[in-house]
Short mmCIF file of C-alpha atoms in Angstrom, two decimals:
data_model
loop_
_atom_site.label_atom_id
_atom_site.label_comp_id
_atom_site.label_asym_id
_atom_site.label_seq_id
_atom_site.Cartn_x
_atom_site.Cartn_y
_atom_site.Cartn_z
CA UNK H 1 47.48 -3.29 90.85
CA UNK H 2 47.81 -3.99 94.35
CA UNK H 3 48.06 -1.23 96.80
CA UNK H 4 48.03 -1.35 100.42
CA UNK H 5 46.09 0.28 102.64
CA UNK H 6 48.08 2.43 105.42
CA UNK H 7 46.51 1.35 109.11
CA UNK H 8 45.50 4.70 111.31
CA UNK H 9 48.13 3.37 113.12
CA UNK H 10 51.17 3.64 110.92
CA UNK H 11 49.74 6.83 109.74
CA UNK H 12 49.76 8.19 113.35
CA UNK H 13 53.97 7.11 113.04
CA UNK H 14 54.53 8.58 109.71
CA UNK H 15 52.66 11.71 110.94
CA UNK H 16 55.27 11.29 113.82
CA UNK H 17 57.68 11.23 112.24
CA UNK H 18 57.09 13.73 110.03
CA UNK H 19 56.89 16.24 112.70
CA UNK H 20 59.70 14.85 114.56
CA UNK H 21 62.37 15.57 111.74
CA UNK H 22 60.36 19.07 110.96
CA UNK H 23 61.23 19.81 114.64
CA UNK H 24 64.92 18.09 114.46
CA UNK H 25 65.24 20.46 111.13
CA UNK H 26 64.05 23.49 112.73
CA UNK H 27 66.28 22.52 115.86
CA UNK H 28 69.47 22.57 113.23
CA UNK H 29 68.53 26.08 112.20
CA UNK H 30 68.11 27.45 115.56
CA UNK H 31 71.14 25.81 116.63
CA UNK H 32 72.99 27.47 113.68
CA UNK H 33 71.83 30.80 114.26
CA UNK H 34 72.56 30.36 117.84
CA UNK H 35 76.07 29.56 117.15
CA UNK H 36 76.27 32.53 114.46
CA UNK H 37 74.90 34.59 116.88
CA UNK H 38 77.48 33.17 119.60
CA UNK H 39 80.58 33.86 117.22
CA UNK H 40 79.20 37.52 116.41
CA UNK H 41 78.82 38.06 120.21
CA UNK H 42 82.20 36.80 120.90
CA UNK H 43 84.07 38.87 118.56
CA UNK H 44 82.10 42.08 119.62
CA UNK H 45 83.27 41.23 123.62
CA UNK H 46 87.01 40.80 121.91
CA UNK H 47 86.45 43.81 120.28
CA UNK H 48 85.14 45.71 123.40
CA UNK H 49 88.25 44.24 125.53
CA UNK H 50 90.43 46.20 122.67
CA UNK H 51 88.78 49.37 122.31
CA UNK H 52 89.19 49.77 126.22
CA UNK H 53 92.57 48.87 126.40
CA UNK H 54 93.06 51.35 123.87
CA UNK H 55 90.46 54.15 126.07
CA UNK H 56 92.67 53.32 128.94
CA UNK H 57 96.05 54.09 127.19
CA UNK H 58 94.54 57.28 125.53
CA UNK H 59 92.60 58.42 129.09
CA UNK H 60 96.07 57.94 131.28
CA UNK H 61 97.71 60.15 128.24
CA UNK H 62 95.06 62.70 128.03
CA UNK H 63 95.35 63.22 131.76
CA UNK H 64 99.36 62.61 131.84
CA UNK H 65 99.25 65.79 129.14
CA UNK H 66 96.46 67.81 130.91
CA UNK H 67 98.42 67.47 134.44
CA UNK H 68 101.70 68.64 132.66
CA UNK H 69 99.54 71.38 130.66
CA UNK H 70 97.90 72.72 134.15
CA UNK H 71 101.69 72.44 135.83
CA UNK H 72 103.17 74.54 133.18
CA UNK H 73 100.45 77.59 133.06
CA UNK H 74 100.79 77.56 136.75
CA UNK H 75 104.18 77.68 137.03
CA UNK H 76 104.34 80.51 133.89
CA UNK H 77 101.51 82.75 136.04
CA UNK H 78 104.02 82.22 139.00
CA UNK H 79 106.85 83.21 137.17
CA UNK H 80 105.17 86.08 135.51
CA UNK H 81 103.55 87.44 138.52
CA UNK H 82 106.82 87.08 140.59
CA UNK H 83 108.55 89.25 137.80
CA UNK H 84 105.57 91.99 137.70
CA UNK H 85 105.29 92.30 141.37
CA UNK H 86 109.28 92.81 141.35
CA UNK H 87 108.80 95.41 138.16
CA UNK H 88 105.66 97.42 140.03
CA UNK H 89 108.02 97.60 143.46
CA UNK H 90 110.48 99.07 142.19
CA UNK H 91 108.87 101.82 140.22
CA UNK H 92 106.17 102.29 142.92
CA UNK H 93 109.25 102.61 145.87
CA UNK H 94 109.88 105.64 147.55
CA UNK H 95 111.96 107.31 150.79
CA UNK H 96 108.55 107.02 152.66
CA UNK H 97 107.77 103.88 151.46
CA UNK H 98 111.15 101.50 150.40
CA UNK H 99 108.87 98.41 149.76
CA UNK H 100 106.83 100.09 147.29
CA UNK H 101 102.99 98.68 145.96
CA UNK H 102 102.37 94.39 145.53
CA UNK H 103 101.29 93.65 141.78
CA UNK H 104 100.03 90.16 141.35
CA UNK H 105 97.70 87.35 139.61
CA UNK H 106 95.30 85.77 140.99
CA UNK H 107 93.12 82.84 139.13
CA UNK H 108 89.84 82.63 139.77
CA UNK H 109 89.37 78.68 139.17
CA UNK H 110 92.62 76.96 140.63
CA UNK H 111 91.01 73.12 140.04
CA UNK H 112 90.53 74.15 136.02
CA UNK H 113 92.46 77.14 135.52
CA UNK H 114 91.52 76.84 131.68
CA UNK H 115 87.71 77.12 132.69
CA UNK H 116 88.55 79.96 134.72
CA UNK H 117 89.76 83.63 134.90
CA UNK H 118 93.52 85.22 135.66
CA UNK H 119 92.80 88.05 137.32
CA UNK H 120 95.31 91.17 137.65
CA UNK H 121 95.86 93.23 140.45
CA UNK H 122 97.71 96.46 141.57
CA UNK H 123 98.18 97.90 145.15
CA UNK H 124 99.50 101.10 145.28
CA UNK H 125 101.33 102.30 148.39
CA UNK H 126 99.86 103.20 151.64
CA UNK H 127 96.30 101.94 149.55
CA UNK H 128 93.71 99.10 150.41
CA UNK H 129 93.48 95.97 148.07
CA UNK H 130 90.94 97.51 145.37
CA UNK H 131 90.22 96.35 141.77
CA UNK H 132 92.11 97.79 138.97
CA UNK H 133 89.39 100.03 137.49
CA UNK H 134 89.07 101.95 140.99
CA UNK H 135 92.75 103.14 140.85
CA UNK H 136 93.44 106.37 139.56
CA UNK H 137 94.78 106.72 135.47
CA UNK H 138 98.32 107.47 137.18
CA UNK H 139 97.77 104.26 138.89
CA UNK H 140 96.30 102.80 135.78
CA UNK H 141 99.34 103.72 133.94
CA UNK H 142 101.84 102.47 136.07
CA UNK H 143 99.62 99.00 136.23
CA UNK H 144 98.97 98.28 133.07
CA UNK H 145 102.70 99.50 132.26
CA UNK H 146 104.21 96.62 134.41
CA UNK H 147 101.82 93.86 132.94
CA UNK H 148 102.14 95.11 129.16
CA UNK H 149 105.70 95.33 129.85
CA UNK H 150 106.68 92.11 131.36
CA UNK H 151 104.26 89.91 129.07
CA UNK H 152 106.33 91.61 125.77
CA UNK H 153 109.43 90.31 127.71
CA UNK H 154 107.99 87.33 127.23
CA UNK H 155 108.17 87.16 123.94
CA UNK H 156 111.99 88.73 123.63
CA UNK H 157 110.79 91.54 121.20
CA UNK H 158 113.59 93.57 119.15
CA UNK H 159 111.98 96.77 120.41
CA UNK H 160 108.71 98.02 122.65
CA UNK H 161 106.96 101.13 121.67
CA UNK H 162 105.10 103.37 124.09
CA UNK H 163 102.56 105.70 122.95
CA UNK H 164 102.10 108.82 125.26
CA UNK H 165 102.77 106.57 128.25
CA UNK H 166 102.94 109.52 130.62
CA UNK H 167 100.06 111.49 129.82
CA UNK H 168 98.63 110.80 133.51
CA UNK H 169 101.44 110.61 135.25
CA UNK H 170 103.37 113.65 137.67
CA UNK H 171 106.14 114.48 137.30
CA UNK H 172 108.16 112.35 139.80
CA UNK H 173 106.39 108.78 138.59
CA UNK H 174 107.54 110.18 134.95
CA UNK H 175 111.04 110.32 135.69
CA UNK H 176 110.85 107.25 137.49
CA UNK H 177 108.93 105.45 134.69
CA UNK H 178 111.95 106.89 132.18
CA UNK H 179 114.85 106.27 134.04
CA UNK H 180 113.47 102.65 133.99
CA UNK H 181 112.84 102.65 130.09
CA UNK H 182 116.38 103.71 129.76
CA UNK H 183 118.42 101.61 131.59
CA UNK H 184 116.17 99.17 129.73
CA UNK H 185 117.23 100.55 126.36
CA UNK H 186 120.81 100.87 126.88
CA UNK H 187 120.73 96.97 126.93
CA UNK H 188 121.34 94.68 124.45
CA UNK H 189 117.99 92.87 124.73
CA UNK H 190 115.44 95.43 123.21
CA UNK H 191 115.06 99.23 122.57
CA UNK H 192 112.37 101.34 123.74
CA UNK H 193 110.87 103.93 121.74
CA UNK H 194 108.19 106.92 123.52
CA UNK H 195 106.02 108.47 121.75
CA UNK H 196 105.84 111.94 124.58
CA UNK H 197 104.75 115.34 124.00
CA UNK H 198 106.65 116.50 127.66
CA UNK H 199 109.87 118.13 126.55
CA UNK H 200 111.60 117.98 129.85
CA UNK H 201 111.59 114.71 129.68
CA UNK H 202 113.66 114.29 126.23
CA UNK H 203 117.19 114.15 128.04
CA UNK H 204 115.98 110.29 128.99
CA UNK H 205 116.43 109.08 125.76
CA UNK H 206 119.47 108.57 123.44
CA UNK H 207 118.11 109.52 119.99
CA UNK H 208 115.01 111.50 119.45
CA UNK H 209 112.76 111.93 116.26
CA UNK H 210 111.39 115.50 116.23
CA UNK H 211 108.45 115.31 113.57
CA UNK H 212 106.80 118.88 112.82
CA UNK H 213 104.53 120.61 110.00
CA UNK H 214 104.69 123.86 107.69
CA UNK H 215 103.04 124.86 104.77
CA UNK H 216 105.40 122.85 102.70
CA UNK H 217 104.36 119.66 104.98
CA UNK H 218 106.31 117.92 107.23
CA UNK H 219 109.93 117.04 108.37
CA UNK H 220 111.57 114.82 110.49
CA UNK H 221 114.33 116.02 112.69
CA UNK H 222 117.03 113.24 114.17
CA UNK H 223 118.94 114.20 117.31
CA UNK H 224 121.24 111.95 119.17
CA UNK H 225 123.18 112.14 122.25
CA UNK H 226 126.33 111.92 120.56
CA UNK H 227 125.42 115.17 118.70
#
């Protein structure tokens, strides 16, 4: 048969053209991935917009709730430390000194009171600002009295109970201390029970439990003012 020779020179197209469509080909695929690639970036920026629309709601919450969160503490502190100082004046006042002691909190980290410390402190009369653990255990009592006392109230408690309370205190911050607990405990909001060992001071209270031991073992004796 017949078969015709290809010229150099329409071998040099063919070759041409070859490598034309193998580069028009390759072009397609690029362009394809390009456009995949394109879509996928797209949908992530869409997605981005979304998720900080939705940062931007949750951040102005978050800080909406924290501001209302650092408002109330402060404002409970206030309250609380406006109601101790009150509590530790009265049962601190005296002829000499009407005013009484100061009683107060103090918080150590007012930007971030959460990452901070609340500080209580207690002035006696006619004494210099000192920390807590300097005071004397009379002091002590009376201090830690008033801050136990009004955080309980806090929590409206059917009845507080006082274990040997006034072991370190004289005589005159005793009776002071009692005639407080029972004008308390005549009230409708809670009772007060005392654990004491001072007998003098029994006449304070409305009903006392006398517990005592024998050979036999022991007994519990119930006396009340109306008896």
């Amino acid at each position: 048969g017949y078969e015709k020779k290809i010229t150099p020179k329409e071998e040099f197209f063919v070759k041409y053209l070859d490598d034309y469509f193998s580069d028009c080909f390759e072009t397609l695929k690029i362009k394809k991935k390009l456009n995949f690639i394109e879509g996928r970036l797209e949908n992530i920026k869409n997605e981005l917009k979304k998720n900080r629309h939705r940062f931007y709601i949750a951040n102005s919450k978050f800080h909406k709730v924290s501001t209302e969160r650092k408002k109330r503490f402060l404002l409970c502190i206030e309250k609380l430390s406006t109601k101790i100082n009150s509590l530790y004046r009265e049962l601190t006042s005296s002829r000499i000194n009407p005013l009484g002691g100061t009683a107060f909190f103090s918080i150590s980290n007012n930007k971030c009171p959460f990452f901070g410390k609340v500080l209580y402190f207690a002035v006696p009369p006619f004494k210099k600002f000192n920390e807590i653990k300097n005071l004397s255990d009379g002091e002590k009592t009376i201090a830690s009295f008033v801050l136990t006392f009004c955080l309980s109230l806090k929590v409206s408690p059917p009845f507080i109970f006082f274990d040997e309370i006034d072991s370190n205190l004289d005589n005159w911050n005793s009776v002071k201390l009692f005639n407080f607990l029972a004008n308390l405990s005549r009230g409708e909001t809670c009772k007060i029970g005392v654990i004491s060992f001072k007998m003098r001071f029994y006449f304070f209270f409305g009903t006392i439990f006398y517990i005592y031991l024998n050979q036999k073992g022991s007994y519990l004796v119930t006396l009340s003012s109306g008896t």
